[in-house]
PDB file of C-alpha atoms in Angstrom:
ATOM      1  CA  UNK A  16      45.687  25.310 -32.489  1.00  0.00           C
ATOM      2  CA  UNK A  17      42.900  22.941 -31.800  1.00  0.00           C
ATOM      3  CA  UNK A  18      39.546  24.502 -30.969  1.00  0.00           C
ATOM      4  CA  UNK A  19      37.743  23.403 -27.744  1.00  0.00           C
ATOM      5  CA  UNK A  20      34.397  21.833 -27.924  1.00  0.00           C
ATOM      6  CA  UNK A  21      31.725  24.230 -26.772  1.00  0.00           C
ATOM      7  CA  UNK A  22      29.132  23.315 -24.371  1.00  0.00           C
ATOM      8  CA  UNK A  23      25.685  24.758 -25.143  1.00  0.00           C
ATOM      9  CA  UNK A  24      24.770  27.624 -22.933  1.00  0.00           C
ATOM     10  CA  UNK A  25      27.778  27.405 -20.630  1.00  0.00           C
ATOM     11  CA  UNK A  26      30.837  29.645 -20.703  1.00  0.00           C
ATOM     12  CA  UNK A  27      34.087  28.900 -19.084  1.00  0.00           C
ATOM     13  CA  UNK A  28      33.934  32.005 -16.885  1.00  0.00           C
ATOM     14  CA  UNK A  29      30.171  31.902 -15.490  1.00  0.00           C
ATOM     15  CA  UNK A  30      28.978  29.290 -13.156  1.00  0.00           C
ATOM     16  CA  UNK A  31      26.092  27.179 -14.426  1.00  0.00           C
ATOM     17  CA  UNK A  32      22.638  28.598 -13.822  1.00  0.00           C
ATOM     18  CA  UNK A  33      19.993  26.485 -12.123  1.00  0.00           C
ATOM     19  CA  UNK A  34      16.974  25.639 -14.315  1.00  0.00           C
ATOM     20  CA  UNK A  35      14.165  28.256 -14.292  1.00  0.00           C
ATOM     21  CA  UNK A  36      11.743  25.907 -12.579  1.00  0.00           C
ATOM     22  CA  UNK A  37      14.215  24.747  -9.855  1.00  0.00           C
ATOM     23  CA  UNK A  38      12.340  26.661  -7.193  1.00  0.00           C
ATOM     24  CA  UNK A  39       8.969  24.953  -7.973  1.00  0.00           C
ATOM     25  CA  UNK A  40       7.608  22.301  -5.678  1.00  0.00           C
ATOM     26  CA  UNK A  41       7.066  18.901  -7.281  1.00  0.00           C
ATOM     27  CA  UNK A  42       3.414  18.381  -8.145  1.00  0.00           C
ATOM     28  CA  UNK A  43       1.605  15.953  -5.697  1.00  0.00           C
ATOM     29  CA  UNK A  44       1.325  12.470  -7.164  1.00  0.00           C
ATOM     30  CA  UNK A  45      -1.888  11.959  -9.133  1.00  0.00           C
ATOM     31  CA  UNK A  46      -1.400   8.139  -9.025  1.00  0.00           C
ATOM     32  CA  UNK A  47      -4.386   6.234  -7.692  1.00  0.00           C
ATOM     33  CA  UNK A  48      -3.302   4.874  -4.311  1.00  0.00           C
ATOM     34  CA  UNK A  49      -3.032   1.053  -3.945  1.00  0.00           C
ATOM     35  CA  UNK A  50      -5.740   1.117  -1.346  1.00  0.00           C
ATOM     36  CA  UNK A  51      -8.099   2.542  -4.077  1.00  0.00           C
ATOM     37  CA  UNK A  52      -7.391  -0.334  -6.473  1.00  0.00           C
ATOM     38  CA  UNK A  53      -8.547  -3.931  -6.903  1.00  0.00           C
ATOM     39  CA  UNK A  54      -5.201  -5.791  -7.210  1.00  0.00           C
ATOM     40  CA  UNK A  55      -5.945  -9.476  -6.622  1.00  0.00           C
ATOM     41  CA  UNK A  56      -7.689 -12.061  -8.696  1.00  0.00           C
ATOM     42  CA  UNK A  57     -10.001 -12.865  -5.752  1.00  0.00           C
ATOM     43  CA  UNK A  58     -11.167  -9.269  -5.479  1.00  0.00           C
ATOM     44  CA  UNK A  59     -12.099  -9.121  -9.222  1.00  0.00           C
ATOM     45  CA  UNK A  60     -13.912 -12.620  -8.913  1.00  0.00           C
ATOM     46  CA  UNK A  61     -15.943 -11.355  -6.032  1.00  0.00           C
ATOM     47  CA  UNK A  62     -17.153  -8.397  -8.022  1.00  0.00           C
ATOM     48  CA  UNK A  63     -17.873 -10.663 -11.062  1.00  0.00           C
ATOM     49  CA  UNK A  64     -20.013 -13.036  -8.886  1.00  0.00           C
ATOM     50  CA  UNK A  65     -22.906 -10.933  -7.985  1.00  0.00           C
ATOM     51  CA  UNK A  66     -22.657  -7.424  -9.346  1.00  0.00           C
ATOM     52  CA  UNK A  67     -24.780  -4.411  -9.735  1.00  0.00           C
ATOM     53  CA  UNK A  68     -24.453  -3.599 -13.514  1.00  0.00           C
ATOM     54  CA  UNK A  69     -24.511  -0.299 -15.472  1.00  0.00           C
ATOM     55  CA  UNK A  70     -24.015  -0.532 -19.142  1.00  0.00           C
ATOM     56  CA  UNK A  71     -23.955   1.615 -22.315  1.00  0.00           C
ATOM     57  CA  UNK A  72     -22.319   1.664 -25.671  1.00  0.00           C
ATOM     58  CA  UNK A  73     -18.945   2.653 -24.060  1.00  0.00           C
ATOM     59  CA  UNK A  74     -18.524   0.726 -20.869  1.00  0.00           C
ATOM     60  CA  UNK A  75     -20.041  -2.006 -18.721  1.00  0.00           C
ATOM     61  CA  UNK A  76     -19.479  -1.100 -15.087  1.00  0.00           C
ATOM     62  CA  UNK A  77     -19.815  -3.933 -12.435  1.00  0.00           C
ATOM     63  CA  UNK A  78     -20.016  -2.986  -8.813  1.00  0.00           C
ATOM     64  CA  UNK A  79     -20.116  -4.987  -5.616  1.00  0.00           C
ATOM     65  CA  UNK A  80     -20.465  -3.400  -2.088  1.00  0.00           C
ATOM     66  CA  UNK A  81     -17.046  -4.153  -0.553  1.00  0.00           C
ATOM     67  CA  UNK A  82     -15.618  -4.526   2.867  1.00  0.00           C
ATOM     68  CA  UNK A  83     -13.000  -1.743   2.360  1.00  0.00           C
ATOM     69  CA  UNK A  84     -12.901   1.753   3.728  1.00  0.00           C
ATOM     70  CA  UNK A  85     -13.802   3.466   0.399  1.00  0.00           C
ATOM     71  CA  UNK A  86     -14.450   2.893  -3.236  1.00  0.00           C
ATOM     72  CA  UNK A  87     -11.874   0.831  -5.241  1.00  0.00           C
ATOM     73  CA  UNK A  88     -11.430   0.525  -8.953  1.00  0.00           C
ATOM     74  CA  UNK A  89     -10.372  -2.390 -11.189  1.00  0.00           C
ATOM     75  CA  UNK A  90     -10.171  -2.406 -14.867  1.00  0.00           C
ATOM     76  CA  UNK A  91     -10.192  -5.054 -17.475  1.00  0.00           C
ATOM     77  CA  UNK A  92      -9.014  -3.461 -20.782  1.00  0.00           C
ATOM     78  CA  UNK A  93      -8.260  -6.257 -23.273  1.00  0.00           C
ATOM     79  CA  UNK A  94      -6.534  -6.212 -26.645  1.00  0.00           C
ATOM     80  CA  UNK A  95     -10.018  -6.758 -28.181  1.00  0.00           C
ATOM     81  CA  UNK A  96     -10.792  -3.215 -27.166  1.00  0.00           C
ATOM     82  CA  UNK A  97      -7.700  -1.757 -29.062  1.00  0.00           C
ATOM     83  CA  UNK A  98      -4.775  -3.655 -30.458  1.00  0.00           C
ATOM     84  CA  UNK A  99      -2.478  -0.634 -29.708  1.00  0.00           C
ATOM     85  CA  UNK A 100      -1.263  -0.179 -26.202  1.00  0.00           C
ATOM     86  CA  UNK A 101      -1.523   3.577 -26.600  1.00  0.00           C
ATOM     87  CA  UNK A 102      -5.190   3.306 -27.123  1.00  0.00           C
ATOM     88  CA  UNK A 103      -5.819   1.003 -24.198  1.00  0.00           C
ATOM     89  CA  UNK A 104      -3.633   3.246 -22.000  1.00  0.00           C
ATOM     90  CA  UNK A 105      -5.710   6.344 -22.994  1.00  0.00           C
ATOM     91  CA  UNK A 106      -8.914   4.556 -21.953  1.00  0.00           C
ATOM     92  CA  UNK A 107      -7.375   3.466 -18.679  1.00  0.00           C
ATOM     93  CA  UNK A 108      -6.176   7.174 -18.012  1.00  0.00           C
ATOM     94  CA  UNK A 109      -9.639   8.471 -18.593  1.00  0.00           C
ATOM     95  CA  UNK A 110     -11.273   5.805 -16.283  1.00  0.00           C
ATOM     96  CA  UNK A 111      -8.870   6.585 -13.572  1.00  0.00           C
ATOM     97  CA  UNK A 112      -9.265  10.201 -13.826  1.00  0.00           C
ATOM     98  CA  UNK A 113     -13.028  10.073 -13.799  1.00  0.00           C
ATOM     99  CA  UNK A 114     -12.867   7.713 -10.759  1.00  0.00           C
ATOM    100  CA  UNK A 115     -10.573  10.127  -8.965  1.00  0.00           C
ATOM    101  CA  UNK A 116     -12.807  13.113  -9.691  1.00  0.00           C
ATOM    102  CA  UNK A 117     -15.963  11.451  -8.550  1.00  0.00           C
ATOM    103  CA  UNK A 118     -14.686   9.737  -5.463  1.00  0.00           C
ATOM    104  CA  UNK A 119     -12.002  12.167  -4.377  1.00  0.00           C
ATOM    105  CA  UNK A 120     -13.615  13.032  -1.099  1.00  0.00           C
ATOM    106  CA  UNK A 121     -14.177   9.297  -0.346  1.00  0.00           C
ATOM    107  CA  UNK A 122     -17.395   7.400  -0.907  1.00  0.00           C
ATOM    108  CA  UNK A 123     -19.265   4.320  -0.218  1.00  0.00           C
ATOM    109  CA  UNK A 124     -17.244   1.127   0.116  1.00  0.00           C
ATOM    110  CA  UNK A 125     -17.886  -0.260  -3.320  1.00  0.00           C
ATOM    111  CA  UNK A 126     -15.662  -2.216  -5.499  1.00  0.00           C
ATOM    112  CA  UNK A 127     -15.952  -1.265  -9.257  1.00  0.00           C
ATOM    113  CA  UNK A 128     -14.704  -3.305 -12.230  1.00  0.00           C
ATOM    114  CA  UNK A 129     -14.809  -1.363 -15.597  1.00  0.00           C
ATOM    115  CA  UNK A 130     -15.175  -3.249 -18.896  1.00  0.00           C
ATOM    116  CA  UNK A 131     -14.716  -0.859 -21.871  1.00  0.00           C
ATOM    117  CA  UNK A 132     -16.043  -1.723 -25.178  1.00  0.00           C
ATOM    118  CA  UNK A 133     -14.474  -1.492 -28.581  1.00  0.00           C
ATOM    119  CA  UNK A 134     -16.477   1.888 -29.333  1.00  0.00           C
ATOM    120  CA  UNK A 135     -14.424   3.635 -26.666  1.00  0.00           C
ATOM    121  CA  UNK A 136     -11.512   3.939 -29.088  1.00  0.00           C
ATOM    122  CA  UNK A 137     -13.434   6.150 -31.494  1.00  0.00           C
ATOM    123  CA  UNK A 138     -15.132   8.282 -28.998  1.00  0.00           C
ATOM    124  CA  UNK A 139     -13.679  11.486 -27.707  1.00  0.00           C
ATOM    125  CA  UNK A 140     -12.498  11.930 -24.161  1.00  0.00           C
ATOM    126  CA  UNK A 141     -15.327  14.326 -23.052  1.00  0.00           C
ATOM    127  CA  UNK A 142     -18.041  11.831 -23.982  1.00  0.00           C
ATOM    128  CA  UNK A 143     -16.172   9.048 -22.176  1.00  0.00           C
ATOM    129  CA  UNK A 144     -16.075  11.320 -19.040  1.00  0.00           C
ATOM    130  CA  UNK A 145     -19.773  11.971 -19.332  1.00  0.00           C
ATOM    131  CA  UNK A 146     -20.599   8.214 -19.793  1.00  0.00           C
ATOM    132  CA  UNK A 147     -18.579   7.264 -16.694  1.00  0.00           C
ATOM    133  CA  UNK A 148     -20.143  10.063 -14.658  1.00  0.00           C
ATOM    134  CA  UNK A 149     -23.678   8.463 -15.392  1.00  0.00           C
ATOM    135  CA  UNK A 150     -22.454   5.013 -14.511  1.00  0.00           C
ATOM    136  CA  UNK A 151     -20.990   6.234 -11.020  1.00  0.00           C
ATOM    137  CA  UNK A 152     -24.361   7.969 -10.485  1.00  0.00           C
ATOM    138  CA  UNK A 153     -26.394   4.851 -11.383  1.00  0.00           C
ATOM    139  CA  UNK A 154     -24.322   2.463  -9.269  1.00  0.00           C
ATOM    140  CA  UNK A 155     -24.471   4.804  -6.199  1.00  0.00           C
ATOM    141  CA  UNK A 156     -28.145   5.093  -6.636  1.00  0.00           C
ATOM    142  CA  UNK A 157     -28.451   1.348  -6.705  1.00  0.00           C
ATOM    143  CA  UNK A 158     -26.608   0.874  -3.420  1.00  0.00           C
ATOM    144  CA  UNK A 159     -28.710  -0.388  -0.545  1.00  0.00           C
ATOM    145  CA  UNK A 160     -29.461   2.507   1.794  1.00  0.00           C
ATOM    146  CA  UNK A 161     -27.197   2.523   4.816  1.00  0.00           C
ATOM    147  CA  UNK A 162     -28.851   1.817   8.165  1.00  0.00           C
ATOM    148  CA  UNK A 163     -28.819   4.665  10.397  1.00  0.00           C
ATOM    149  CA  UNK A 164     -26.363   3.873  13.312  1.00  0.00           C
ATOM    150  CA  UNK A 165     -28.012   3.600  16.820  1.00  0.00           C
ATOM    151  CA  UNK A 166     -26.708   6.278  19.162  1.00  0.00           C
ATOM    152  CA  UNK A 167     -23.777   4.958  21.231  1.00  0.00           C
ATOM    153  CA  UNK A 168     -23.982   5.307  25.047  1.00  0.00           C
ATOM    154  CA  UNK A 169     -20.700   6.417  26.285  1.00  0.00           C
TER     155      UNK A 169
END
C-alpha cells in the first residue's frame, strides 16, 4: 500500500487551527503619509534655492518655510553615500523615523531636504538619531518668529 503524504501539523480528523496571532489587530501603518513628503522636483528645487542650512559630519539639512499645513520631508540619498541599497535604505529609515518622532504632533510648515554624507554608513543608529535631533532643533530655532494673529471680530 502506498503511504499518504503528511501535512505538517494537520491531522485528517482535526479542523485546522487559526494562527495564534489571528485575534491581533493589525498595527497602524508607520508609513510617512504622502502629505508629509516632498514628491515633486519643483518642491525639491524650491528648497535648494534659498535654504536655511544645518550641517555636521553626518548630514546636511536644508529647510525652507513651505506653504503646506505642516512639515514635509525629502531625502536625496545617492549611491555615493553607499553603493549598497541596504545601506542607503537603512539611512532613509533612520531619517524617516527621526522626522516622525520629532514632528508627530505637527509642527511649523517647513520643507526639509536631507543630504546624508558618506560617514553615515559607519556611524551607529543612535548617533544618527542624535545628529538629526540637533538639526531639527537648529532649523526650528532659525525659523522667523510667527506674527501673532490679530483678534478676529465675529
